[in-house]
Structures are given as C-alpha cells and as structure tokens.
CSV table of C-alpha atoms and ligand atoms in Angstrom, one decimal:
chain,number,residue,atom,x,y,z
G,1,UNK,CA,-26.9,0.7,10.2
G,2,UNK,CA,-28.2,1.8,6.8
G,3,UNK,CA,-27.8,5.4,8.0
G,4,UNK,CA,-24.4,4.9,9.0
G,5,UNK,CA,-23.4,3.3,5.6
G,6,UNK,CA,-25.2,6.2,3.7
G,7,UNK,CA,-22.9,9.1,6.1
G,8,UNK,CA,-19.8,6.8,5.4
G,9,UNK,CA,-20.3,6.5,1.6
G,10,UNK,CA,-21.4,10.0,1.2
G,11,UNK,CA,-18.3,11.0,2.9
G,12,UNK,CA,-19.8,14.2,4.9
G,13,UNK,CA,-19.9,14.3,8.6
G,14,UNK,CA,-17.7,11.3,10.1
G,15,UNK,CA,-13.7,11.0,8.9
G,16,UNK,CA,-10.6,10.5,10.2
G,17,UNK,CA,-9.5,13.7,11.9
G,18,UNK,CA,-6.0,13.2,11.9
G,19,UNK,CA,-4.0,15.0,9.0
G,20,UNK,CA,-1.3,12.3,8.6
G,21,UNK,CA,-0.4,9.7,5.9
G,22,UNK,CA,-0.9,12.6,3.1
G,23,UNK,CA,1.4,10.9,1.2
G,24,UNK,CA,1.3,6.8,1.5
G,25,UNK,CA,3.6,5.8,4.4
G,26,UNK,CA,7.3,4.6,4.0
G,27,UNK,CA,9.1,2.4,6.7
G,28,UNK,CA,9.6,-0.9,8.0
G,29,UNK,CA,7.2,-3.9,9.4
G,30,UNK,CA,8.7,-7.3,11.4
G,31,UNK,CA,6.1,-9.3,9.7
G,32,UNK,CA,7.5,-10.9,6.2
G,33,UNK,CA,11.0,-10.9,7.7
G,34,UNK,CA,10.1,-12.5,11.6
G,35,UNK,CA,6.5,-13.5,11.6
G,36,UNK,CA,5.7,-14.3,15.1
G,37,UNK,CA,9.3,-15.1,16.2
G,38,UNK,CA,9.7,-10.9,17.3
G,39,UNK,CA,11.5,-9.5,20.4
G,40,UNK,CA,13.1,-6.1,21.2
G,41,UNK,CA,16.5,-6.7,20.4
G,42,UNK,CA,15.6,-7.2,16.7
G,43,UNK,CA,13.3,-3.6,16.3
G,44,UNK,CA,16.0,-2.0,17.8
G,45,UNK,CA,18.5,-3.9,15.2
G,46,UNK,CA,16.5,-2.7,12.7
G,47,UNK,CA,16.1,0.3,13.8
G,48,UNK,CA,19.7,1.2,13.6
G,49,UNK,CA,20.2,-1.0,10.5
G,50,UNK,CA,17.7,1.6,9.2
G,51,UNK,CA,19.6,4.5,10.2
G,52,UNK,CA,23.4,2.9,8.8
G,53,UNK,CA,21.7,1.4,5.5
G,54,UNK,CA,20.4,5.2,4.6
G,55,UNK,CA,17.0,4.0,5.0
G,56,UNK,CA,16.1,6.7,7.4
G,57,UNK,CA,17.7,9.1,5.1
G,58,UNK,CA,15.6,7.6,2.0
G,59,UNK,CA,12.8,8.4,3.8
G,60,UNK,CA,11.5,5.0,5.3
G,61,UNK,CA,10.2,6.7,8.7
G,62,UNK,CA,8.3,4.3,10.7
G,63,UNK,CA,9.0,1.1,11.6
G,64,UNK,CA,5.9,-1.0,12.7
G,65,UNK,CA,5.7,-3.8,15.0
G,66,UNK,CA,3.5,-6.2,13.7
G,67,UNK,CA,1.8,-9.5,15.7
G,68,UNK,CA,2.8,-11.3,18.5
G,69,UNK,CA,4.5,-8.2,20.6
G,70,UNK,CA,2.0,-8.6,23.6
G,71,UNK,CA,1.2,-10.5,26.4
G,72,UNK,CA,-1.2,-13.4,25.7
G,73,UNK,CA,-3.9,-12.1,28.0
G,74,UNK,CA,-4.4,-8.7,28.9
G,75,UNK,CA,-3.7,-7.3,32.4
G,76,UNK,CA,-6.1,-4.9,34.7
G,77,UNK,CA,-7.7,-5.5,31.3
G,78,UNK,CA,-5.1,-3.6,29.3
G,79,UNK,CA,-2.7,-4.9,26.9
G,80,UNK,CA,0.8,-4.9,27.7
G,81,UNK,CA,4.2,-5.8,25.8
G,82,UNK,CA,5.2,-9.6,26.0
G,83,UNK,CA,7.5,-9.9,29.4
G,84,UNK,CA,9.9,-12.6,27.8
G,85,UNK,CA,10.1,-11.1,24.5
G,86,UNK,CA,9.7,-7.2,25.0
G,87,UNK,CA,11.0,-6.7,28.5
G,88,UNK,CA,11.2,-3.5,28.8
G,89,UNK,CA,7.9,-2.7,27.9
G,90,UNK,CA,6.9,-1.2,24.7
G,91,UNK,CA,6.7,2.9,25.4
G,92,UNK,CA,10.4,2.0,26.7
G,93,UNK,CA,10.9,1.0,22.8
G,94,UNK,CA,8.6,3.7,21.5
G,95,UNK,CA,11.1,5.9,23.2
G,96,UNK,CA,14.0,4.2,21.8
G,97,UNK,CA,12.8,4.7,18.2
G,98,UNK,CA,11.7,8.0,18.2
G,99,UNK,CA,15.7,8.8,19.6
G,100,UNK,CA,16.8,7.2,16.4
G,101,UNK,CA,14.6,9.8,14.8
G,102,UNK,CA,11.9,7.0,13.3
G,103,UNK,CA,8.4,6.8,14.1
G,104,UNK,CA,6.9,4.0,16.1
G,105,UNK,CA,3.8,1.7,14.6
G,106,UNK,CA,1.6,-1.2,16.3
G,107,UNK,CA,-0.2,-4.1,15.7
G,108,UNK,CA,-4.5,-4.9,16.4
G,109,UNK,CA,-6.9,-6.6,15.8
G,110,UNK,CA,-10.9,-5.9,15.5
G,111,UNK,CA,-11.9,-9.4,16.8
G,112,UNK,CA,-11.5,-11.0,19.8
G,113,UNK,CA,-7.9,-12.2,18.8
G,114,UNK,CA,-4.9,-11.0,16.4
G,115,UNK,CA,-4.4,-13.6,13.8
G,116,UNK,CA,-1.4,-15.0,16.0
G,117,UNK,CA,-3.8,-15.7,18.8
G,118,UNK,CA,-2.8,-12.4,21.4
G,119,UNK,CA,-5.9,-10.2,22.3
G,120,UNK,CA,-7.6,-8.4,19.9
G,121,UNK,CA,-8.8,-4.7,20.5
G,122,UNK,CA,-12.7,-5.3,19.9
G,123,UNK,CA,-14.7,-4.1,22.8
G,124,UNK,CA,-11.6,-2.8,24.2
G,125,UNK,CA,-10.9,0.1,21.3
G,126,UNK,CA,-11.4,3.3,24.0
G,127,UNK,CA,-8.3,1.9,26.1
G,128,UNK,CA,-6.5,0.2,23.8
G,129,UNK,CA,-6.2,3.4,21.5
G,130,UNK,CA,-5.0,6.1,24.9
G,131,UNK,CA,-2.9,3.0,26.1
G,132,UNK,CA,-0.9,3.2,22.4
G,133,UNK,CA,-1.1,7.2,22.6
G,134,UNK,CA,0.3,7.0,25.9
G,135,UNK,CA,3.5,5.2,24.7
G,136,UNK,CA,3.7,7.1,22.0
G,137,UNK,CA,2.6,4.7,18.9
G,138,UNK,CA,2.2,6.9,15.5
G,139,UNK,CA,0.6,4.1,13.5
G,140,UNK,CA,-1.8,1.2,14.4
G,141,UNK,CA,-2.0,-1.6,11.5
G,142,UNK,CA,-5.4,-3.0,12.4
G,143,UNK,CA,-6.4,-6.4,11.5
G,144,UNK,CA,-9.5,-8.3,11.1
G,145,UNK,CA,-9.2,-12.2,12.6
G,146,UNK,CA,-11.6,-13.4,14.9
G,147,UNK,CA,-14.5,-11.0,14.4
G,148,UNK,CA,-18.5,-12.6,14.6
G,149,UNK,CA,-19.9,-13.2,11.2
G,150,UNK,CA,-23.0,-10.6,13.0
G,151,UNK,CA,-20.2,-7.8,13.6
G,152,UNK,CA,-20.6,-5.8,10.4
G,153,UNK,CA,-16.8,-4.9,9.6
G,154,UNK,CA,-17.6,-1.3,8.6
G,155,UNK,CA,-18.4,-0.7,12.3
G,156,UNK,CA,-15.2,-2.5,13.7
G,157,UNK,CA,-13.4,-0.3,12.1
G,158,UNK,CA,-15.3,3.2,12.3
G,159,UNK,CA,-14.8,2.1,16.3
G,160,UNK,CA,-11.0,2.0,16.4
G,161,UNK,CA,-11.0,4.7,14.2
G,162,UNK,CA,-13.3,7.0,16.6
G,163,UNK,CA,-11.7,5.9,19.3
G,164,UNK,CA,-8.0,7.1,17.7
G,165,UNK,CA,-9.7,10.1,17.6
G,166,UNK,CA,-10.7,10.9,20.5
G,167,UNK,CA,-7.1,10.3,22.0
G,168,UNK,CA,-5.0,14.0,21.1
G,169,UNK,CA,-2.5,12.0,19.2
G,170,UNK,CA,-2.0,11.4,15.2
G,171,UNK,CA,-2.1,7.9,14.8
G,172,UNK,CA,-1.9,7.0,11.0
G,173,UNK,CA,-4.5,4.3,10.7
G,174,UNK,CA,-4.1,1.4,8.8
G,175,UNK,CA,-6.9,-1.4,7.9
G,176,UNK,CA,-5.9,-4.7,7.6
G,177,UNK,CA,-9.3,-6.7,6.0
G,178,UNK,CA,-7.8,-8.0,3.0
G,179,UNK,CA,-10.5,-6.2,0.4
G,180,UNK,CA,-12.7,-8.2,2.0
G,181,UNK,CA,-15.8,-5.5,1.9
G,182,UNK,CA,-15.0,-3.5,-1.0
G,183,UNK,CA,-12.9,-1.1,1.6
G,184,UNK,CA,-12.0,1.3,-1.1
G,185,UNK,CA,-15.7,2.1,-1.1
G,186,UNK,CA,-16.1,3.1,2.7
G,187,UNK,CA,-12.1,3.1,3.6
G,188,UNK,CA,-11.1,6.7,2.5
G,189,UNK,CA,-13.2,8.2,5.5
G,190,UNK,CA,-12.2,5.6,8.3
G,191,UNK,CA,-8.5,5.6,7.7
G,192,UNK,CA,-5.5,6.6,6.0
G,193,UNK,CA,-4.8,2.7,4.0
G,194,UNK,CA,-6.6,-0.3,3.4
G,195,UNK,CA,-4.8,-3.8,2.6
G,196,UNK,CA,-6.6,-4.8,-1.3
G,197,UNK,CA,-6.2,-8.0,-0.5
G,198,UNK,CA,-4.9,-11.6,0.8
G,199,UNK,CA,-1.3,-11.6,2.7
G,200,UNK,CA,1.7,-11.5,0.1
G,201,UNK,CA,3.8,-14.2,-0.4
G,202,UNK,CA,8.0,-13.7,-2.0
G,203,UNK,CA,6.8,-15.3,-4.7
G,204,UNK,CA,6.3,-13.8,-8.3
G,205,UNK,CA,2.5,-15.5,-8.8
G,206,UNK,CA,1.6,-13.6,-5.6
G,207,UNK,CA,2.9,-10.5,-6.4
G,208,UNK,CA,0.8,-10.6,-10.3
G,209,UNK,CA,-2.2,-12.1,-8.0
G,210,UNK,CA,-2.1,-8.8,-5.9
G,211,UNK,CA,-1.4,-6.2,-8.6
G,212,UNK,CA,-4.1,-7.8,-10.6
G,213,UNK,CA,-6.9,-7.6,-7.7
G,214,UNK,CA,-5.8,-4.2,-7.3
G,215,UNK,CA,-6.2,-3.0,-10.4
G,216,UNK,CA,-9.1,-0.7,-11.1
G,217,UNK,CA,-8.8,0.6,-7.9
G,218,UNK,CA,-6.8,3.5,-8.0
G,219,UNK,CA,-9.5,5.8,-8.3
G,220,UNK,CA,-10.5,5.3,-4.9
G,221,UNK,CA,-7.5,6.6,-3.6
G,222,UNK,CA,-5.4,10.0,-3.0
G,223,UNK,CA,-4.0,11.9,-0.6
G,224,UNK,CA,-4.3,10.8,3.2
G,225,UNK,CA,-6.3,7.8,1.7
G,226,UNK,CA,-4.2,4.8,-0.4
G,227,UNK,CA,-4.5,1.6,-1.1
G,228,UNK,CA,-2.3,-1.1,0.7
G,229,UNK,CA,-1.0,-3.8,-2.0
G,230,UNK,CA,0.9,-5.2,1.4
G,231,UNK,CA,4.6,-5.4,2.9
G,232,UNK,CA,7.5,-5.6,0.5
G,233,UNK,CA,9.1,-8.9,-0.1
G,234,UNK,CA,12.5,-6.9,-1.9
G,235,UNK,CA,15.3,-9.2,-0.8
G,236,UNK,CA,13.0,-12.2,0.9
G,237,UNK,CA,12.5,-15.6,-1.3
G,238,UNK,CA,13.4,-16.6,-4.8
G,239,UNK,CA,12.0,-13.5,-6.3
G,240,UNK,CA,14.9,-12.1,-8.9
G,241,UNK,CA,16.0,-9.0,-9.2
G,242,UNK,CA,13.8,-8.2,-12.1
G,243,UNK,CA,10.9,-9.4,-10.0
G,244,UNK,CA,12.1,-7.3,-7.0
G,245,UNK,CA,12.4,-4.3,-9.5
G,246,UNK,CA,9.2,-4.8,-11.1
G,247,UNK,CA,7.0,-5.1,-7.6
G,248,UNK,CA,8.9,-2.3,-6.0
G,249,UNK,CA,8.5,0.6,-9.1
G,250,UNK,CA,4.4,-1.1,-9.5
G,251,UNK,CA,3.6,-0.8,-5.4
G,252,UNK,CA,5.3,2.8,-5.8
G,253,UNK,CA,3.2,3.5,-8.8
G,254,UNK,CA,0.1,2.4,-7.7
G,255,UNK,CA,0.7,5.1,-4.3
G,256,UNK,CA,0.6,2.2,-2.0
G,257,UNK,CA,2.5,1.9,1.4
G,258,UNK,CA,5.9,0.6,1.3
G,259,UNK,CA,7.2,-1.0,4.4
G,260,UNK,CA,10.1,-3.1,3.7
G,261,UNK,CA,9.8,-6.8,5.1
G,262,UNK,CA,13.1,-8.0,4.9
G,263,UNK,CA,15.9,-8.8,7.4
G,264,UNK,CA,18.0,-5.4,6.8
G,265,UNK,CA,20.6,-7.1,9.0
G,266,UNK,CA,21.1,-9.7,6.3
G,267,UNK,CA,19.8,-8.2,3.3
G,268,UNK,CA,21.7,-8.3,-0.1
G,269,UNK,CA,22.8,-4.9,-1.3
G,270,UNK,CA,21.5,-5.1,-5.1
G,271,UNK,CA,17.9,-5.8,-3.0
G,272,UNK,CA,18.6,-2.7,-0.7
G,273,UNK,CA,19.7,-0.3,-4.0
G,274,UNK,CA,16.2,-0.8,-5.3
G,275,UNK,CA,15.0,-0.2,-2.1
G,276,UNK,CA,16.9,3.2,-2.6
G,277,UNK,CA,16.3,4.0,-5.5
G,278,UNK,CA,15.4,7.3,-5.1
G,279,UNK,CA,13.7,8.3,-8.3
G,280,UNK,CA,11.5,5.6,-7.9
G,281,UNK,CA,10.4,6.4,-4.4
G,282,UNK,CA,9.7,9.7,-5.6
G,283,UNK,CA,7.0,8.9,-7.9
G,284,UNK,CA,5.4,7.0,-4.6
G,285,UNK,CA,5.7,10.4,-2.7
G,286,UNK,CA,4.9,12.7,-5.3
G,287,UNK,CA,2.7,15.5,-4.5
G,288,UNK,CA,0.0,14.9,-6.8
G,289,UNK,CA,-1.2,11.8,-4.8
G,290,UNK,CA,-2.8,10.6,-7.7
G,291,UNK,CA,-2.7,6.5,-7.6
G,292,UNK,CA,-1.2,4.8,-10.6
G,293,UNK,CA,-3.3,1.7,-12.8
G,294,UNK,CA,-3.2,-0.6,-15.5
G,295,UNK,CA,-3.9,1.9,-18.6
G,296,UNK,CA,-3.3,-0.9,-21.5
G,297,UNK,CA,-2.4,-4.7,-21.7
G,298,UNK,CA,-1.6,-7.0,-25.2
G,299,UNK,CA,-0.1,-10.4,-24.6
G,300,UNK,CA,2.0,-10.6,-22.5
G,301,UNK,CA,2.6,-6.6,-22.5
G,302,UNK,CA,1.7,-4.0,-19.9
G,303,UNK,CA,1.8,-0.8,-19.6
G,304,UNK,CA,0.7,1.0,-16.0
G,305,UNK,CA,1.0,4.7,-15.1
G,306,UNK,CA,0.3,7.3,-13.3
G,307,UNK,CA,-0.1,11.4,-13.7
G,308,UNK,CA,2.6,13.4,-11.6
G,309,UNK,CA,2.5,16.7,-10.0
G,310,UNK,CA,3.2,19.6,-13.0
G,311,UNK,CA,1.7,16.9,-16.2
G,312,UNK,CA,4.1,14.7,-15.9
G,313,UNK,CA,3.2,10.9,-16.5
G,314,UNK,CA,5.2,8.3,-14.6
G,315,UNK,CA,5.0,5.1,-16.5
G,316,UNK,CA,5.6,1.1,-16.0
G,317,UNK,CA,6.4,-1.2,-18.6
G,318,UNK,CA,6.0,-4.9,-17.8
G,319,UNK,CA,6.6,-8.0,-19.3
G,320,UNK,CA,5.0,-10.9,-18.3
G,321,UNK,CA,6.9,-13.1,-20.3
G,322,UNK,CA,8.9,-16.7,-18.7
G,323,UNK,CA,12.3,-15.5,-18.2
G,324,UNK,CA,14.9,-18.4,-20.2
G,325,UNK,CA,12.1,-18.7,-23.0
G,326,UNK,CA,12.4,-17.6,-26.5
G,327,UNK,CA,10.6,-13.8,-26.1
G,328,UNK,CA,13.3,-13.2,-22.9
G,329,UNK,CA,13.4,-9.1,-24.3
G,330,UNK,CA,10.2,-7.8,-25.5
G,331,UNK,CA,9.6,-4.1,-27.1
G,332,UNK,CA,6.8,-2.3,-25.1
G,333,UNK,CA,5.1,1.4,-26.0
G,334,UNK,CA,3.1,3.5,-24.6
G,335,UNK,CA,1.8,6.6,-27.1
G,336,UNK,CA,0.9,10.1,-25.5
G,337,UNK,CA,-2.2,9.9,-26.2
G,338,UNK,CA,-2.7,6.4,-23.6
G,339,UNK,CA,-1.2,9.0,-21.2
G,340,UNK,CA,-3.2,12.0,-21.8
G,341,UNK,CA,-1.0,14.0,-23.4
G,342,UNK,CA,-1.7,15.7,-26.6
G,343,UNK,CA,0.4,14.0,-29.6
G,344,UNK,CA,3.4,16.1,-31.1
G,345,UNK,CA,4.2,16.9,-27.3
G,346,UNK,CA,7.8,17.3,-26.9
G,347,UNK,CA,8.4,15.6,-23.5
G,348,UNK,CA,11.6,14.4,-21.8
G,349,UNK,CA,11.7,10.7,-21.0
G,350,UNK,CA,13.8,9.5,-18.0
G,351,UNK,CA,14.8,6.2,-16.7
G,352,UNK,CA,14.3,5.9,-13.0
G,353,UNK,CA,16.0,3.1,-12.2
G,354,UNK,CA,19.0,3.7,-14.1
G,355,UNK,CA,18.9,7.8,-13.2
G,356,UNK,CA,19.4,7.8,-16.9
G,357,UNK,CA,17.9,10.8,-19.4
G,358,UNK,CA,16.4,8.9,-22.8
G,359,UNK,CA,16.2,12.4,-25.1
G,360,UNK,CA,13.2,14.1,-26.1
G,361,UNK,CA,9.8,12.0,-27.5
G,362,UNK,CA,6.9,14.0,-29.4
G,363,UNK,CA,4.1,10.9,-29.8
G,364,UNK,CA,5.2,7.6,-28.0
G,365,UNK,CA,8.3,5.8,-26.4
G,366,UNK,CA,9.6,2.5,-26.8
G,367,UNK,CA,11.7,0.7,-24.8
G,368,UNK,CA,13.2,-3.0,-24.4
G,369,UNK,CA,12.0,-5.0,-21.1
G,370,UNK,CA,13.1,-8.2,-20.2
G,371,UNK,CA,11.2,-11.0,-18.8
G,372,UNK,CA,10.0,-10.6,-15.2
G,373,UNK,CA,11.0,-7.0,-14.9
G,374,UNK,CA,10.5,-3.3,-15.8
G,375,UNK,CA,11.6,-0.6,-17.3
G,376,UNK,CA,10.1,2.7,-15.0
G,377,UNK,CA,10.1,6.1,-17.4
G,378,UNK,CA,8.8,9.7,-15.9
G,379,UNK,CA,7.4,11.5,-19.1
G,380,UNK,CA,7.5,15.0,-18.5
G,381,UNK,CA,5.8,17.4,-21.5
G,382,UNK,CA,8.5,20.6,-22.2
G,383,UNK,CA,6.5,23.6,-21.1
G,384,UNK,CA,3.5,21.7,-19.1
G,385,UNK,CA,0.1,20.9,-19.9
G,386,UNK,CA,-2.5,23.6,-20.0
G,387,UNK,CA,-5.4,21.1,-19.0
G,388,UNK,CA,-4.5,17.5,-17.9
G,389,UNK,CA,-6.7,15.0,-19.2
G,390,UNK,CA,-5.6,12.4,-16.9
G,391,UNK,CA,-7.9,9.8,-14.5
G,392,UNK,CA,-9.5,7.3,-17.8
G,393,UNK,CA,-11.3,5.4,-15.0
G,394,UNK,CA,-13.4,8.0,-14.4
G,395,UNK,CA,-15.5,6.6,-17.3
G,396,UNK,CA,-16.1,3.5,-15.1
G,397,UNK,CA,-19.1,3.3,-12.9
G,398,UNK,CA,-18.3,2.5,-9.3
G,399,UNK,CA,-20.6,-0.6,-8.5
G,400,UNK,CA,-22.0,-0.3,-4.5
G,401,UNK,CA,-21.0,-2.1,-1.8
G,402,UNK,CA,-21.8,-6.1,-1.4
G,403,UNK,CA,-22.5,-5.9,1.8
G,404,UNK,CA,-25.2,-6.5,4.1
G,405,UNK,CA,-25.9,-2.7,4.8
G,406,UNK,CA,-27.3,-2.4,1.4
G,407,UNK,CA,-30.8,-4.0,0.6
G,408,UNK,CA,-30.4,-2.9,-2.8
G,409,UNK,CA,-26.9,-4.5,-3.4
G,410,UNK,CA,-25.6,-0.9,-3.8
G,411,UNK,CA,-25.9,2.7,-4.1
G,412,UNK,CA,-25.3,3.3,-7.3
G,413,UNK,CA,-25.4,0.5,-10.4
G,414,UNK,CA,-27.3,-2.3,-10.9
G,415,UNK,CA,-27.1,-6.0,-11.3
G,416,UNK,CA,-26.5,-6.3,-14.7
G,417,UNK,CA,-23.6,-3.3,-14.7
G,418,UNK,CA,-21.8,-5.9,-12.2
G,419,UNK,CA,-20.9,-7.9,-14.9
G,420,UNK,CA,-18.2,-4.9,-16.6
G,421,UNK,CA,-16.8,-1.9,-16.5
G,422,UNK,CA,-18.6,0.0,-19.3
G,423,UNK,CA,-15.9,1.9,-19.7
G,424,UNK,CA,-13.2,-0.9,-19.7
G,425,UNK,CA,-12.6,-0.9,-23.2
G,426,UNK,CA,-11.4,2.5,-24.1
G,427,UNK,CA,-8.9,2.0,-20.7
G,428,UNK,CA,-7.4,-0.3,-22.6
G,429,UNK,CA,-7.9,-0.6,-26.1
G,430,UNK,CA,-5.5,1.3,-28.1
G,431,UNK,CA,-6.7,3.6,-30.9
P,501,GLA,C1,-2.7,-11.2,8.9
P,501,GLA,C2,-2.2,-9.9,8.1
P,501,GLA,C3,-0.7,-10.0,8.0
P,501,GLA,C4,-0.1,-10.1,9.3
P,501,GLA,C5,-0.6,-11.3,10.1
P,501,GLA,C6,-0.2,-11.4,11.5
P,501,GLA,O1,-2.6,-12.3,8.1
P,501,GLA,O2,-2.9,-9.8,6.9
P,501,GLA,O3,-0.3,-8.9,7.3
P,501,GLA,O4,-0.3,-9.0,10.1
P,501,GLA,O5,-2.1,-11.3,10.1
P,501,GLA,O6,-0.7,-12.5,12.2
C-alpha cells in the first residue's frame, strides 16, 4: 500500500496512458437537468439540440450520460442499457452520437452500486471498461457510492483506471469522489479530472461553497489533469443572470470541465449566450492550461485570475455584495503587479463578455461590478513578457495526504504547517 502511494505521489511509473482531456472537457451531462428520470429519446434530443443551438459548433463535444442508464442487475455478469428506458441498447446510441459528430460519455461507480442504486463497476472494472470500449464510450464519469470503509479509494480508482488502459481505446477518465481524499494530491496520474467537492446545487450559496473549497487548488492542475468544480447549473433554478455569468467565466477560469446541465430543449436564450460566449470559453481552452485562483480578496471584493498562453492574464472580478442593497455597483482593481506583470506595462484590456476593447492600461484596471456578477477582462502586455512571473502559490507548501496510506500524515509538512498556508499572505495581501 505505502509503496503504491509513494509511485502515485511521486508521479514516475504508473499514469494514465491515454493522451486525451489536454484541455479540460466541454459538452453536456443528463444529471442537473434529468437526474434519474433519463431515457434515449432525451440524449438523442439533446444531442441535436446541441447541434441546432451551436453548441457543437462552440465546442461542447461530448455529451455524457450520467446515472440510471442501466439495467438494475447485470446480465451474464455484464452491464447492459436499461430495456424500458434505453431500448435499443447503448452502443446503438453511442452510434447515434458520434453521427451527430459528438462524443459519447458514461456513468460508474467504484462500489458495489452507483449512487442511484444500478451496479457499480468494483470488482467488475476488466469487463466493464472493454464492454464501454466496445460500444464506443469516450469518457467514463466514475463515481464513488457504496465502496467499504476497508477499500482504500486510491486503489478503486488506479483499478478502473488500469483497466481503461488496458482496453486500445481513449477513454477520458473522470473521478467522481467529491475531494474526499485530497484527489488533487494523487489524481493528476490516475485520471484526466477530479470532482473538488460535494454535488452542486442552482443555487448561488452552492456555487460560493464550491469555488471557495476549490480555491488553492489550482496548482495541482494543468494540462490533461483539471480540477472538476461540477456540472453547470447556467439556465437551471433561481440563479440570475449575474450569478449565471459569474459561475460560468469562474468554472472557465479556474480550467475546470464544463458540461452544461440544463434542459437545452427548454433553455432561455440569455442563459444559452453565456453559454456561448466565446471569449469566455476561450480562456477555459487556452493553451497554456494553466488553472486560474483567488489571487486577492477585501470585503466583499474578489479578484481571481489566471496566466494565458503568450503573458497574457485573464482576470475575474467579483462582487459578493446582496444584490437590491445599498453597495448594488462596487469599483474592483486589480494592479499588474497582483498579476505578475511588471508596472508601467502597456497592456490591452478586453471585456469578454461584452467582446468589448477597454483601451490601453500601464499599472492597474478598474472596473464597475454589480452585485452577484462579474466583470471577465483578458490583460494582454503590448510586446509580451520576457520572463512570466506567474503561479504565486508556488510559495505555498503542499501539505500530504490524510489518508490512511500515510503513517506520517504526509509526505511532506508537518502538523503544525496544517494550520496555514505560509505563503497565504503575500497571495493575497496587496502591497
Ligand atoms: C453523485 C455525483 C453526482 C451524480 C449522482 C448520480 O451524487 O456526485 O454528480 O452523478 O451521484 O447518482
């Protein structure tokens, strides 16, 4: 066991051989929209909904079939698509997406039992992952319900994620723990994403409840290894469109997945345009790969970013205050040097949302947000940067796992550096 944690943590021999998810995966998944209540007729909807809407075209690629698509007890000890609900079997719908030019994702578990009850994939990860190659799945969202206390998660998931690779087919593997283990600590070598936490919720408190218990994190990720903040609720709930606006441009920023969770045959179009919004997505996909994080916070001001392939910065300013109060616009900055950039840098601000050039800055920018929403700038110096300083949680130390594979409660740290981040005052103070 210990020797197993020390390979996984020192990243050498074992990883995930199979050269997809560079960049963090865009598409669809049945789960916020349908929960349980799935059937064929609605992925295909929504597979052609994602075609007319320009989703396809935006680049939202796969569409995932999340729980409740199989059988409730497996057959000649395989699992097969739910007769009632998914008659025609599930490579017959595999098929069908990949003619609509999407790619085709699953649902697993690595207990005994997806959370909806079907059979989970523990014990049974050899055949479960050929059967999915066989129909032609291209992503596996694998869960972690029903699993004995004694199974050590770590090895759940190496399993699945062997067993994926002994099959000759690219399946981008996604684990669904819920940050139970510290995944970003042992994740970036058994799969291509790993959920940061608890199940989202269309609601604004769970959407500040997951950013904030991702935060820190980003330097675990990068390319063909991201952080998974969970399935967007754009267009589901109460949220507004400043809410929808601000968890859309903070999920792209901070490189995770986006898979859309709403009906898209129902969906309202100001909650599709910031689904589309192009500029946006871009800073998700940019090449760099280079996850964004909370770089400075006063009140009820944030200020997150990100670096960008060629120096740029891409940059989201949040305010936290109750929309219909007193403070309902607030003025938020963010100075060159928070970004890395050396001050009396010329550099050409742009609004993403609005596809609107701001002018030329040289030490800071300013802009007016509004309660519950954002305002999403890319920063980009005139000329480029020489040497970018970017990454200020490198200065952080990275406590070990708390996990039972550690007799030491980690490899590196100790107790007492539990307590902080040393370096978590100059991430956010400003100077
Ligand atoms: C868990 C996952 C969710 C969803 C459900 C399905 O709660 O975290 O994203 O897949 O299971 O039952």
């Amino acid at each position: 066991m210990r020797l197993l944690t020390i390979l996984l943590l020192c990243g050498a021999a074992l990883a995930l051989e199979n050269a997809v998810g560079r960049k963090p995966a865009l598409g669809y998944n049945t789960w916020n929209a349908f929960g349980i209540s799935i059937d064929e007729d609605i992925v295909k909807a929504t597979a052609q909904r994602m075609i007319d809407l320009g989703l396809r075209d935006a680049g939202y690629v796969y569409l995932n079939v999340d729980d409740a698509w199989s059988e409730p007890v497996r057959v000649d000890g395989k699992l097969i698509g739910n007769r009632a609900t998914f008659p025609s079997g599930i490579k017959a719908l595999a098929d069908y997406v990949h003619s609509k030019g999407l790619k085709f994702g699953i649902y697993s578990d690595a207990g005994s039992h997806t959370c909806a009850g079907f059979p989970g994939s523990r014990g049974y990860e050899a055949v479960d992952a050929q059967t999915w190659a066989d129909w032609g799945v291209d992503y596996l969202k694998y869960d972690n319900c029903f699993a004995p206390a004694s199974d050590w998660i770590v090895d759940r998931y190496v399993a699945m994620r062997d067993a994926l690779n002994e099959t000759d087919r690219p399946v981008l593997y996604s684990l669904c723990e819920w940050g139970v283990a510290d995944p970003w600590l042992w994740a970036p070598e058994v799969g291509n994403s790993w959920r940061t936490t608890e199940d989202i919720e269309p609601t604004w408190s769970s959407i500040l409840k997951i950013l904030d218990y991702s935060t820190g994190l980003a330097r675990f990720a990068g390319p063909g290894h991201f952080g998974d903040l969970d399935m967007l609720e754009v267009g589901n709930g109460e949220l507004t469109l400043g809410e929808q606006r601000a968890h859309f441009a903070l999920w792209a920023l901070f490189k995770s997945p986006l898979l859309i969770g709403a009906d898209l045959r129902t969906i309202h179009p100001d909650s599709l345009a910031i689904l589309k919004a192009r500029e946006v997505i871009a800073i998700n996909q940019d090449e760099l790969g280079v996850a964004g994080d909370l770089i400075w916070q006063q009140g009820a001001s944030r200020v997150y970013a990100a670096p960008l392939a060629g120096g740029g910065r891409a940059v989201v300013l949040l305010n936290l205050h109750t929309p219909g109060g007193q403070y309902v616009v607030s003025n938020i900055s963010v100075s060159w040097e928070e970004l890395g950039l050396p001050a009396g840098t010329p550099a050409a601000v742009r609004d993403l949302y609005a596809t609107a050039d701001l002018g030329t800055f040289t030490d800071s920018f300013t802009a007016e947000v509004t309660a519950h929403d954002v305002r999403v700038v890319r920063i980009v110096p005139l000329g480029g940067l020489k040497h970018d300083s970017w990454r200020p949680w490198f200065s952080q130390t990275i406590r070990g796992p708390t996990s039972p594979m550690s007799d030491s409660g980690g490899t590196s740290g100790t107790a007492s550096d539990r307590k902080m981040f040393p370096g978590q005052h100059s991430m956010f103070a400003r100077t």
